[in-house]
Structure formats: C-alpha cells, structure tokens
C-alpha cells in the first residue's frame, strides 16, 4: 500500500512506509477530531524528517481525503433529490415530453414569454451580477407591498434556509422541525452542525402547538421552521396559531413557497411588527422558474443586516435575476396560471377521491397527498405508474410510509394520470 492512511472510523492513526512495509501505530484515539490532529502532527513530523526518509527510499505519504472532512459531515446522510429529467428519460426509455412529471411540485406551465425573450437577449452575461439584486428587489417591493430594504434574494429559497442557519446556529444549537414537512430544514441543520428537535404534526397534519411550546420553553431551540401551505399535505397555519408561536422566544421561519395557491395573503409585511419572524417565498412555483433558482425572503431589519454580510456576493445569477424581473412584468400571466392550477387541483381531488384505494387530503397548494389504502402498497403504485411514464412522489420515511403525493399538472396530465390509475384498479 502506498503512503499513510487515517482510518476515521476505528480512530487509529497509522503511517505505512512503502520501502520496508513497516507500520507505525501512532495512537489509539477515542475522538475522530483528536485523531485528525494527531495525524496532522504525525504528517508534520514525517515531513521534518523528509531527508532521512528520502535516504531510506520512502515515498511521500498521503492522507486519505475524507480525513479532512469535518466529523459531523462524515455522518451526514445525503439529501435525496428527484432524478434529473434527462436521466429519468433515459431510464424510462421515454422522451422528456412523453413523461408526465407530477413528483416535484413544479409549475407545468413554465414562466411567461417575457422570460424567454429576456434570456435570449442578455446583454452582459460576462459581467458579475448585482450582489444586491437591486432591480429584482425593487420589483419584489412593488409585487409584495413591502419595501425592498426588508427583502433579500437567494439562489432559491433553499439557499436562504441554509444562510439563515449559518447566521443563527452555533454548533450544538437546535432547531424545531414539525414533520412531515419539507426535509431541507433537517438536512441543512445537520450540515450546519445543529441538532433537530422533532415535534410531529397531529394525525390531521395540524401543528402540535402545546408540544411546540413545551419544547421551546424547556430545550431553548434557536429556530422553528413552519411551512404554510405545508409540503407534503397542503394544510395551512392559521393566524392564531402563528401569533401564539411568535410570542415564544424563538426565531420563526415561515416558509410560504406555495402561498399563491392558498388564496391567502402572504405574511411578508408581518416582519415589520415581529422581530422574530422571517418569511420565505420562491419563484420556483408561482412563476415556473424552478430551474433558474430564485427565492426571496422578508426579514426584520435587525436580522437582514447580518444575512447581507454572510451571503455569497454573487448568489443570484444574471440569468436568474433577469428572468424573475421579466416574470413579474406579466402579473396577468402569473394570475392565469395560478387560477388554472387551483381549478385543476379541485378537479384532481374529486377524481382521486373516487379511486377505491386512495384517500386524498384537501390541499391549499399545487399538490395533493393521498393515503394509499385497501391493502395497496404505495411504493408499488409509484413504480407501476413510473413504468407507464407517470411520475408521482413516494416516501420512504416512517411518517409517510403509506402515502404518495401528486403534483397538480395540466388537465391533459390529470387525464393521463387517471387513465393509468384506472388501469391499475
Ligand atoms: C416548502 C418548500 N420550501 C422551499 C422549497 C424550495 O424552493 P426553491 O426552489 O426556491 O429553493 C420547496 C421546494 O420544493 C418547498 O417545498
């Protein structure tokens, strides 16, 4: 074997010398981090005696790459994203346009024509974007009624979730997560060295406010993530409940990624009254720009200042900013698409209700969660539909084991989905 290795899992640090195949065991160490520093020490020692080693014909030692990675990240389970369209297409042996993609809550209508025109006539793609996304923030202020100084834009709402945690969490701090919900909160907490206190939703997917209150009072978590409408069930949080949680000593991040489909107003303006409230939104759903990655958030002024300092300067690309601005120039299109999706959601709900082995939940969003009943297997249902070119979301976590989620598509996509489900009955 060539060079030295650190074996992080057994916490033994070893340098192996090729010339005579002699192993020097440095120490047995109980902590990976101390193992790592001991090994760096050994590496330094090894380099100091390089001339002697050279004389002995010793090859340069090497540390294995994972030994450089922070210990908490070595244990991180990778996030499981959905398959890219092209990969899916190859796997299913179908052209992308022949796949009915109802698994990721994307907006099947895409953005208004202004976006394609703006992208086709980008003047300065070779110049870095505006780090403050000034044009877009001004457009968002007009769109939302909240002044642009309260608004920060990100590479998707996803980036802002991570940025908030980077600014707020010390290693060992915790967040409150209310599953089933969007799994990025849990994932980003793990990346940011935070722990997760789970307060599961009740059977009807409403928040367990009593338990949330207890946990906040006793365990002093830093942030609670609330999603309204919630992904995956589509339920919303009432103003009363939100106000109760806002009274607690915790930073509340209200994720409104799907608010446009709810018929309710956004709470963006509430950040002026509540120092502990952040509201997140996105262009991915309302404007069909998931692929261009633009999200935004409303923050109290006392918080936004630090996000500005910590964010990557060029986090929103020229293409993303131009596209989002162009989308906001056509509010009629955005409204028409939203109305079409909400109408289709109601039609889809009625159709799913008639399926003998599905129990759909009423939704305020652009997806519908269904319990798979009558002894049917949810995973098999997803796989059977995928074979027919219809993608829906299935879950492997324990809270949602017997459930599937169907995004709302165009009417013709609903028809294909229902035809395929009918063939499985
Ligand atoms: C609740 C919720 N928040 C945020 C996001 C991510 O939004 P973006 O595409 O802007 O990163 C999603 C994406 O599905 C979501 O479901």
CSV table of C-alpha atoms and ligand atoms in Angstrom, one decimal:
chain,number,residue,atom,x,y,z
A,1,UNK,CA,0.0,0.0,0.0
A,2,UNK,CA,1.2,3.5,-0.9
A,3,UNK,CA,1.5,6.2,1.7
A,4,UNK,CA,-0.2,6.8,5.1
A,5,UNK,CA,-3.9,6.5,5.9
A,6,UNK,CA,-6.2,7.8,8.6
A,7,UNK,CA,-8.9,5.4,9.5
A,8,UNK,CA,-11.5,7.7,11.0
A,9,UNK,CA,-14.0,5.1,12.0
A,10,UNK,CA,-11.6,3.0,14.1
A,11,UNK,CA,-9.9,6.2,15.3
A,12,UNK,CA,-6.5,4.7,14.7
A,13,UNK,CA,-3.8,6.7,13.0
A,14,UNK,CA,-1.3,4.8,11.0
A,15,UNK,CA,1.5,5.7,8.7
A,16,UNK,CA,2.7,3.0,6.5
A,17,UNK,CA,6.1,3.2,4.8
A,18,UNK,CA,6.3,1.6,1.5
A,19,UNK,CA,10.0,0.8,1.4
A,20,UNK,CA,10.1,-1.7,4.2
A,21,UNK,CA,6.3,-2.1,4.7
A,22,UNK,CA,6.7,-1.2,8.3
A,23,UNK,CA,3.6,0.3,10.0
A,24,UNK,CA,4.0,2.8,12.8
A,25,UNK,CA,0.9,2.9,15.0
A,26,UNK,CA,0.8,6.5,16.4
A,27,UNK,CA,-2.0,6.1,18.9
A,28,UNK,CA,-5.4,4.7,19.7
A,29,UNK,CA,-7.7,7.7,19.9
A,30,UNK,CA,-11.2,7.9,21.1
A,31,UNK,CA,-12.2,11.0,19.2
A,32,UNK,CA,-12.0,11.4,15.5
A,33,UNK,CA,-11.1,15.1,15.7
A,34,UNK,CA,-8.2,14.4,18.0
A,35,UNK,CA,-7.3,11.5,15.7
A,36,UNK,CA,-7.2,14.0,12.8
A,37,UNK,CA,-5.0,16.5,14.7
A,38,UNK,CA,-2.6,13.7,15.8
A,39,UNK,CA,-2.3,12.6,12.3
A,40,UNK,CA,-1.6,16.1,11.1
A,41,UNK,CA,1.1,16.2,13.8
A,42,UNK,CA,2.5,13.0,12.5
A,43,UNK,CA,2.4,14.3,9.0
A,44,UNK,CA,4.4,17.4,10.1
A,45,UNK,CA,6.9,15.2,11.9
A,46,UNK,CA,7.1,13.0,8.9
A,47,UNK,CA,7.9,16.0,6.6
A,48,UNK,CA,10.5,17.3,9.0
A,49,UNK,CA,12.5,14.1,8.7
A,50,UNK,CA,12.0,14.1,4.9
A,51,UNK,CA,15.7,14.0,4.1
A,52,UNK,CA,16.1,10.9,6.2
A,53,UNK,CA,13.1,9.3,4.6
A,54,UNK,CA,14.3,10.1,1.2
A,55,UNK,CA,17.6,8.5,2.0
A,56,UNK,CA,15.6,5.5,3.2
A,57,UNK,CA,13.7,5.5,-0.1
A,58,UNK,CA,10.4,6.3,1.5
A,59,UNK,CA,7.7,7.5,-0.8
A,60,UNK,CA,5.7,10.7,0.1
A,61,UNK,CA,2.9,9.8,2.5
A,62,UNK,CA,-0.7,10.6,1.7
A,63,UNK,CA,-3.7,11.3,4.0
A,64,UNK,CA,-7.0,9.9,2.8
A,65,UNK,CA,-9.2,12.7,1.5
A,66,UNK,CA,-12.1,12.1,3.9
A,67,UNK,CA,-9.9,12.7,6.9
A,68,UNK,CA,-10.1,16.4,6.0
A,69,UNK,CA,-13.8,16.5,6.2
A,70,UNK,CA,-15.5,17.8,9.4
A,71,UNK,CA,-16.6,14.8,11.5
A,72,UNK,CA,-20.3,15.8,11.7
A,73,UNK,CA,-20.4,15.9,7.8
A,74,UNK,CA,-18.9,12.4,7.5
A,75,UNK,CA,-22.0,11.1,9.2
A,76,UNK,CA,-24.4,13.2,7.0
A,77,UNK,CA,-26.9,11.2,5.0
A,78,UNK,CA,-27.1,12.7,1.5
A,79,UNK,CA,-30.2,14.6,0.5
A,80,UNK,CA,-32.2,12.5,-1.9
A,81,UNK,CA,-33.3,14.8,-4.7
A,82,UNK,CA,-35.5,13.7,-7.5
A,83,UNK,CA,-33.9,12.4,-10.7
A,84,UNK,CA,-33.0,15.0,-13.4
A,85,UNK,CA,-35.4,15.0,-16.3
A,86,UNK,CA,-32.8,13.7,-18.8
A,87,UNK,CA,-31.7,10.8,-16.5
A,88,UNK,CA,-35.3,9.9,-15.9
A,89,UNK,CA,-36.0,10.0,-19.6
A,90,UNK,CA,-33.1,7.6,-20.3
A,91,UNK,CA,-34.1,5.3,-17.5
A,92,UNK,CA,-37.7,5.1,-18.6
A,93,UNK,CA,-36.8,4.9,-22.3
A,94,UNK,CA,-39.2,7.8,-23.0
A,95,UNK,CA,-38.7,11.3,-24.4
A,96,UNK,CA,-38.9,14.0,-21.7
A,97,UNK,CA,-42.1,15.4,-23.4
A,98,UNK,CA,-43.7,12.0,-23.0
A,99,UNK,CA,-43.2,11.9,-19.3
A,100,UNK,CA,-46.0,13.2,-17.0
A,101,UNK,CA,-43.9,14.7,-14.3
A,102,UNK,CA,-46.0,15.1,-11.1
A,103,UNK,CA,-43.4,14.3,-8.5
A,104,UNK,CA,-41.7,17.7,-7.6
A,105,UNK,CA,-44.4,20.3,-7.4
A,106,UNK,CA,-43.1,22.1,-10.4
A,107,UNK,CA,-45.3,24.5,-12.4
A,108,UNK,CA,-46.0,22.7,-15.7
A,109,UNK,CA,-46.9,26.0,-17.5
A,110,UNK,CA,-43.4,27.4,-17.0
A,111,UNK,CA,-42.7,31.2,-17.0
A,112,UNK,CA,-44.4,33.9,-19.1
A,113,UNK,CA,-43.0,34.6,-22.6
A,114,UNK,CA,-41.2,37.7,-21.3
A,115,UNK,CA,-38.7,35.4,-19.5
A,116,UNK,CA,-37.6,33.6,-22.7
A,117,UNK,CA,-37.3,36.9,-24.5
A,118,UNK,CA,-35.2,38.4,-21.7
A,119,UNK,CA,-32.9,35.3,-21.5
A,120,UNK,CA,-32.5,35.4,-25.3
A,121,UNK,CA,-31.3,39.0,-25.2
A,122,UNK,CA,-29.0,39.0,-22.2
A,123,UNK,CA,-26.5,41.8,-22.8
A,124,UNK,CA,-23.8,41.3,-20.2
A,125,UNK,CA,-23.6,37.6,-19.2
A,126,UNK,CA,-19.8,38.0,-18.9
A,127,UNK,CA,-20.2,40.7,-16.1
A,128,UNK,CA,-20.8,39.6,-12.5
A,129,UNK,CA,-24.4,40.1,-11.3
A,130,UNK,CA,-25.5,42.9,-8.9
A,131,UNK,CA,-24.7,41.5,-5.4
A,132,UNK,CA,-27.7,43.3,-4.1
A,133,UNK,CA,-30.1,42.2,-6.8
A,134,UNK,CA,-31.4,45.8,-6.7
A,135,UNK,CA,-33.7,45.7,-9.8
A,136,UNK,CA,-35.3,42.5,-8.6
A,137,UNK,CA,-35.8,43.7,-5.1
A,138,UNK,CA,-37.4,46.8,-6.3
A,139,UNK,CA,-39.8,44.7,-8.5
A,140,UNK,CA,-40.5,42.5,-5.5
A,141,UNK,CA,-41.2,45.5,-3.3
A,142,UNK,CA,-43.8,46.6,-5.9
A,143,UNK,CA,-45.2,43.0,-6.1
A,144,UNK,CA,-45.4,42.4,-2.3
A,145,UNK,CA,-46.1,45.9,-0.9
A,146,UNK,CA,-43.1,45.5,1.4
A,147,UNK,CA,-40.1,47.9,1.0
A,148,UNK,CA,-37.0,46.5,-0.6
A,149,UNK,CA,-34.8,47.1,2.4
A,150,UNK,CA,-36.6,44.2,4.1
A,151,UNK,CA,-36.1,41.8,1.1
A,152,UNK,CA,-33.1,39.6,0.3
A,153,UNK,CA,-32.9,37.4,-2.7
A,154,UNK,CA,-31.3,34.0,-2.9
A,155,UNK,CA,-30.4,31.1,-5.2
A,156,UNK,CA,-33.8,29.5,-4.4
A,157,UNK,CA,-35.5,29.6,-1.0
A,158,UNK,CA,-33.2,26.6,-0.4
A,159,UNK,CA,-30.1,28.9,-0.2
A,160,UNK,CA,-31.9,31.2,2.3
A,161,UNK,CA,-32.8,28.3,4.6
A,162,UNK,CA,-29.1,27.4,4.7
A,163,UNK,CA,-28.0,31.1,5.0
A,164,UNK,CA,-30.3,31.6,8.0
A,165,UNK,CA,-28.9,28.6,9.8
A,166,UNK,CA,-25.3,29.7,9.0
A,167,UNK,CA,-26.1,33.0,10.6
A,168,UNK,CA,-28.0,31.8,13.7
A,169,UNK,CA,-26.8,28.3,14.8
A,170,UNK,CA,-23.7,27.7,16.9
A,171,UNK,CA,-22.5,24.1,16.8
A,172,UNK,CA,-24.9,22.1,19.1
A,173,UNK,CA,-27.8,24.6,18.8
A,174,UNK,CA,-31.1,23.1,17.8
A,175,UNK,CA,-34.0,23.8,15.5
A,176,UNK,CA,-37.6,22.7,15.8
A,177,UNK,CA,-38.9,20.7,12.8
A,178,UNK,CA,-42.5,19.6,12.5
A,179,UNK,CA,-42.6,16.5,10.3
A,180,UNK,CA,-43.9,15.5,7.9
A,181,UNK,CA,-42.7,18.6,6.2
A,182,UNK,CA,-40.0,19.9,3.8
A,183,UNK,CA,-36.9,17.8,4.5
A,184,UNK,CA,-34.4,20.5,3.7
A,185,UNK,CA,-34.7,22.0,7.2
A,186,UNK,CA,-33.5,18.8,8.8
A,187,UNK,CA,-30.8,18.4,6.2
A,188,UNK,CA,-29.4,22.0,6.5
A,189,UNK,CA,-29.4,21.7,10.3
A,190,UNK,CA,-27.2,18.7,10.0
A,191,UNK,CA,-24.9,20.5,7.6
A,192,UNK,CA,-24.7,23.4,9.9
A,193,UNK,CA,-23.8,21.3,13.0
A,194,UNK,CA,-27.2,21.8,14.5
A,195,UNK,CA,-29.5,19.2,16.1
A,196,UNK,CA,-33.2,18.8,15.3
A,197,UNK,CA,-36.0,18.5,17.8
A,198,UNK,CA,-38.9,16.9,16.1
A,199,UNK,CA,-42.4,17.8,17.1
A,200,UNK,CA,-44.5,15.7,14.8
A,201,UNK,CA,-47.7,17.1,13.4
A,202,UNK,CA,-51.0,15.6,14.6
A,203,UNK,CA,-52.9,13.0,12.6
A,204,UNK,CA,-54.7,15.7,10.6
A,205,UNK,CA,-51.3,17.3,9.9
A,206,UNK,CA,-52.0,20.3,12.1
A,207,UNK,CA,-49.2,21.6,14.4
A,208,UNK,CA,-49.0,20.4,17.9
A,209,UNK,CA,-48.8,23.8,19.5
A,210,UNK,CA,-48.8,22.5,23.1
A,211,UNK,CA,-45.8,20.3,22.5
A,212,UNK,CA,-44.0,23.1,20.4
A,213,UNK,CA,-44.5,25.5,23.4
A,214,UNK,CA,-43.1,22.9,25.9
A,215,UNK,CA,-40.1,22.1,23.7
A,216,UNK,CA,-39.3,25.8,23.2
A,217,UNK,CA,-39.6,26.6,26.9
A,218,UNK,CA,-37.5,23.6,28.1
A,219,UNK,CA,-35.0,23.0,25.4
A,220,UNK,CA,-34.3,26.5,24.1
A,221,UNK,CA,-34.0,25.8,20.4
A,222,UNK,CA,-33.0,28.7,18.2
A,223,UNK,CA,-35.2,28.4,15.2
A,224,UNK,CA,-38.6,26.8,14.3
A,225,UNK,CA,-39.5,26.2,10.7
A,226,UNK,CA,-43.2,26.4,9.8
A,227,UNK,CA,-44.5,25.7,6.4
A,228,UNK,CA,-47.7,27.1,5.1
A,229,UNK,CA,-49.1,25.6,3.0
A,230,UNK,CA,-47.2,22.6,4.3
A,231,UNK,CA,-45.3,20.3,1.9
A,232,UNK,CA,-46.5,17.4,1.6
A,233,UNK,CA,-50.1,17.7,2.9
A,234,UNK,CA,-51.1,21.2,1.7
A,235,UNK,CA,-52.5,22.4,5.0
A,236,UNK,CA,-52.2,26.0,6.2
A,237,UNK,CA,-51.3,27.5,9.5
A,238,UNK,CA,-54.0,29.9,11.0
A,239,UNK,CA,-53.1,33.4,12.1
A,240,UNK,CA,-54.0,32.5,15.7
A,241,UNK,CA,-51.5,29.6,15.8
A,242,UNK,CA,-48.8,31.7,14.1
A,243,UNK,CA,-49.3,34.5,16.6
A,244,UNK,CA,-49.1,32.1,19.5
A,245,UNK,CA,-45.8,30.7,18.3
A,246,UNK,CA,-44.5,34.2,17.5
A,247,UNK,CA,-44.9,35.1,21.2
A,248,UNK,CA,-42.4,32.4,22.1
A,249,UNK,CA,-38.6,33.1,22.5
A,250,UNK,CA,-37.6,31.6,19.1
A,251,UNK,CA,-36.9,32.8,15.6
A,252,UNK,CA,-39.8,31.7,13.4
A,253,UNK,CA,-39.1,31.0,9.7
A,254,UNK,CA,-42.4,30.8,7.9
A,255,UNK,CA,-41.9,29.1,4.5
A,256,UNK,CA,-44.5,30.3,2.1
A,257,UNK,CA,-43.2,28.6,-1.0
A,258,UNK,CA,-46.7,27.7,-2.1
A,259,UNK,CA,-48.7,30.6,-0.6
A,260,UNK,CA,-50.0,31.8,-4.0
A,261,UNK,CA,-52.1,28.6,-4.4
A,262,UNK,CA,-53.8,29.0,-1.0
A,263,UNK,CA,-56.0,32.0,-1.6
A,264,UNK,CA,-54.4,33.6,1.5
A,265,UNK,CA,-52.2,36.7,1.7
A,266,UNK,CA,-48.5,36.4,2.4
A,267,UNK,CA,-47.3,37.4,5.8
A,268,UNK,CA,-44.2,39.2,4.4
A,269,UNK,CA,-45.4,42.5,5.9
A,270,UNK,CA,-45.5,41.0,9.4
A,271,UNK,CA,-41.7,41.2,9.6
A,272,UNK,CA,-42.1,44.9,10.4
A,273,UNK,CA,-44.1,44.0,13.5
A,274,UNK,CA,-42.3,40.8,14.6
A,275,UNK,CA,-38.6,40.9,15.3
A,276,UNK,CA,-38.5,37.1,15.4
A,277,UNK,CA,-40.2,36.4,12.0
A,278,UNK,CA,-38.7,35.6,8.6
A,279,UNK,CA,-40.9,34.8,5.6
A,280,UNK,CA,-39.6,32.9,2.7
A,281,UNK,CA,-41.0,32.7,-0.8
A,282,UNK,CA,-39.9,31.5,-4.2
A,283,UNK,CA,-40.2,31.9,-8.0
A,284,UNK,CA,-40.0,28.2,-8.5
A,285,UNK,CA,-43.7,27.5,-8.1
A,286,UNK,CA,-45.6,30.7,-8.7
A,287,UNK,CA,-43.5,31.7,-11.8
A,288,UNK,CA,-42.3,28.3,-13.1
A,289,UNK,CA,-38.7,29.2,-12.6
A,290,UNK,CA,-37.5,26.2,-10.6
A,291,UNK,CA,-34.6,25.6,-13.0
A,292,UNK,CA,-33.3,29.1,-12.7
A,293,UNK,CA,-33.2,29.1,-8.8
A,294,UNK,CA,-34.6,32.3,-7.4
A,295,UNK,CA,-36.1,32.6,-4.0
A,296,UNK,CA,-36.6,35.6,-1.7
A,297,UNK,CA,-37.2,36.4,1.9
A,298,UNK,CA,-38.7,39.1,4.1
A,299,UNK,CA,-36.6,39.8,7.2
A,300,UNK,CA,-36.7,42.3,10.1
A,301,UNK,CA,-34.1,45.0,9.6
A,302,UNK,CA,-32.2,43.9,12.7
A,303,UNK,CA,-31.7,40.4,11.1
A,304,UNK,CA,-31.3,41.2,7.4
A,305,UNK,CA,-28.1,43.2,8.1
A,306,UNK,CA,-26.2,40.1,9.1
A,307,UNK,CA,-27.5,38.0,6.2
A,308,UNK,CA,-26.1,40.6,3.8
A,309,UNK,CA,-22.7,40.3,5.5
A,310,UNK,CA,-22.7,36.5,5.4
A,311,UNK,CA,-24.2,35.7,1.9
A,312,UNK,CA,-22.1,34.9,-1.1
A,313,UNK,CA,-21.8,38.1,-3.0
A,314,UNK,CA,-22.9,36.8,-6.4
A,315,UNK,CA,-25.5,34.3,-5.2
A,316,UNK,CA,-28.2,35.3,-7.8
A,317,UNK,CA,-27.0,34.9,-11.4
A,318,UNK,CA,-27.7,37.5,-14.1
A,319,UNK,CA,-30.0,35.0,-15.8
A,320,UNK,CA,-31.9,34.3,-12.6
A,321,UNK,CA,-32.4,38.0,-11.8
A,322,UNK,CA,-33.4,38.9,-15.4
A,323,UNK,CA,-35.9,36.0,-15.5
A,324,UNK,CA,-37.5,36.8,-12.2
A,325,UNK,CA,-37.9,40.5,-13.2
A,326,UNK,CA,-39.4,39.5,-16.5
A,327,UNK,CA,-41.8,37.2,-14.8
A,328,UNK,CA,-43.0,40.0,-12.5
A,329,UNK,CA,-43.7,42.2,-15.6
A,330,UNK,CA,-46.5,39.9,-16.5
A,331,UNK,CA,-48.7,39.6,-13.4
A,332,UNK,CA,-51.7,38.6,-15.6
A,333,UNK,CA,-49.9,35.5,-16.8
A,334,UNK,CA,-48.9,34.6,-13.2
A,335,UNK,CA,-52.5,35.0,-12.1
A,336,UNK,CA,-53.9,33.0,-15.0
A,337,UNK,CA,-51.5,30.1,-14.4
A,338,UNK,CA,-52.3,30.1,-10.6
A,339,UNK,CA,-56.1,30.1,-11.3
A,340,UNK,CA,-55.6,27.2,-13.8
A,341,UNK,CA,-53.6,25.2,-11.2
A,342,UNK,CA,-56.1,25.8,-8.4
A,343,UNK,CA,-59.0,24.8,-10.6
A,344,UNK,CA,-57.2,21.7,-11.7
A,345,UNK,CA,-56.3,20.8,-8.1
A,346,UNK,CA,-60.0,20.8,-7.3
A,347,UNK,CA,-60.8,18.6,-10.3
A,348,UNK,CA,-57.9,16.2,-9.4
A,349,UNK,CA,-59.0,16.0,-5.8
A,350,UNK,CA,-62.5,14.9,-6.8
A,351,UNK,CA,-61.1,12.3,-9.3
A,352,UNK,CA,-58.7,10.9,-6.7
A,353,UNK,CA,-61.5,10.6,-4.2
A,354,UNK,CA,-63.3,8.2,-6.5
A,355,UNK,CA,-60.3,5.8,-6.6
A,356,UNK,CA,-61.1,2.9,-4.2
A,357,UNK,CA,-57.6,2.6,-2.9
A,358,UNK,CA,-56.7,6.3,-2.4
A,359,UNK,CA,-57.7,8.8,0.3
A,360,UNK,CA,-56.7,12.3,-0.8
A,361,UNK,CA,-56.3,15.2,1.6
A,362,UNK,CA,-57.8,18.6,0.8
A,363,UNK,CA,-54.9,20.9,-0.2
A,364,UNK,CA,-54.2,24.6,-0.3
A,365,UNK,CA,-51.3,24.0,-2.6
A,366,UNK,CA,-50.3,22.7,-6.0
A,367,UNK,CA,-50.1,19.1,-4.9
A,368,UNK,CA,-52.3,16.5,-3.2
A,369,UNK,CA,-51.2,14.0,-0.6
A,370,UNK,CA,-53.0,10.6,-0.8
A,371,UNK,CA,-53.1,7.8,1.7
A,372,UNK,CA,-52.8,4.5,-0.1
A,373,UNK,CA,-55.5,2.2,1.3
A,374,UNK,CA,-57.2,-1.1,0.7
A,375,UNK,CA,-54.0,-3.1,1.2
A,376,UNK,CA,-52.3,-1.5,-1.7
A,377,UNK,CA,-48.6,-0.7,-1.5
A,378,UNK,CA,-47.6,2.9,-2.0
A,379,UNK,CA,-44.2,2.2,-3.4
A,380,UNK,CA,-45.5,-0.3,-5.9
A,381,UNK,CA,-48.1,2.2,-7.0
A,382,UNK,CA,-45.4,4.8,-7.7
A,383,UNK,CA,-43.3,2.2,-9.5
A,384,UNK,CA,-46.2,0.9,-11.6
A,385,UNK,CA,-47.1,4.5,-12.7
A,386,UNK,CA,-43.5,5.3,-13.4
A,387,UNK,CA,-43.4,2.3,-15.9
A,388,UNK,CA,-46.3,4.0,-17.6
A,389,UNK,CA,-44.4,7.3,-17.8
A,390,UNK,CA,-46.2,9.0,-14.9
A,391,UNK,CA,-44.1,10.2,-12.0
A,392,UNK,CA,-45.5,10.8,-8.6
A,393,UNK,CA,-43.8,11.1,-5.2
A,394,UNK,CA,-43.4,8.2,-2.8
A,395,UNK,CA,-41.9,8.4,0.7
A,396,UNK,CA,-39.6,6.0,2.5
A,397,UNK,CA,-39.7,7.8,5.9
A,398,UNK,CA,-41.9,6.3,8.6
A,399,UNK,CA,-44.4,9.1,8.9
A,400,UNK,CA,-45.4,8.9,5.3
A,401,UNK,CA,-44.8,5.3,4.5
A,402,UNK,CA,-48.3,4.5,3.1
A,403,UNK,CA,-48.7,7.8,1.3
A,404,UNK,CA,-48.0,9.3,-2.2
A,405,UNK,CA,-48.0,12.9,-3.3
A,406,UNK,CA,-49.3,14.0,-6.7
A,407,UNK,CA,-48.4,17.5,-8.1
A,408,UNK,CA,-51.1,19.3,-9.9
A,409,UNK,CA,-50.4,19.4,-13.6
A,410,UNK,CA,-52.2,20.5,-16.8
A,411,UNK,CA,-55.7,19.0,-17.4
A,412,UNK,CA,-54.3,16.6,-20.0
A,413,UNK,CA,-51.7,15.4,-17.5
A,414,UNK,CA,-54.5,14.7,-15.0
A,415,UNK,CA,-56.3,12.7,-17.7
A,416,UNK,CA,-53.3,10.5,-18.3
A,417,UNK,CA,-52.7,10.0,-14.6
A,418,UNK,CA,-56.3,9.0,-14.0
A,419,UNK,CA,-56.3,6.7,-17.0
A,420,UNK,CA,-53.1,4.9,-15.7
A,421,UNK,CA,-54.5,4.6,-12.2
A,422,UNK,CA,-57.7,3.2,-13.7
A,423,UNK,CA,-55.6,0.5,-15.5
A,424,UNK,CA,-54.1,-0.5,-12.1
A,425,UNK,CA,-57.5,-0.8,-10.4
B,1,LIG,C1,-41.8,24.1,1.4
B,1,LIG,C2,-40.7,24.4,0.4
B,1,LIG,N1,-39.8,25.4,0.6
B,1,LIG,C3,-38.8,25.7,-0.2
B,1,LIG,C4,-38.7,24.9,-1.3
B,1,LIG,C5,-37.5,25.2,-2.2
B,1,LIG,O1,-37.7,26.4,-3.0
B,1,LIG,P1,-36.6,26.8,-4.1
B,1,LIG,O2,-36.9,26.1,-5.3
B,1,LIG,O3,-36.9,28.3,-4.2
B,1,LIG,O4,-35.3,26.5,-3.5
B,1,LIG,C6,-39.5,23.9,-1.6
B,1,LIG,C7,-39.3,23.1,-2.9
B,1,LIG,O5,-40.0,22.2,-3.2
B,1,LIG,C8,-40.5,23.6,-0.7
B,1,LIG,O6,-41.4,22.5,-0.9
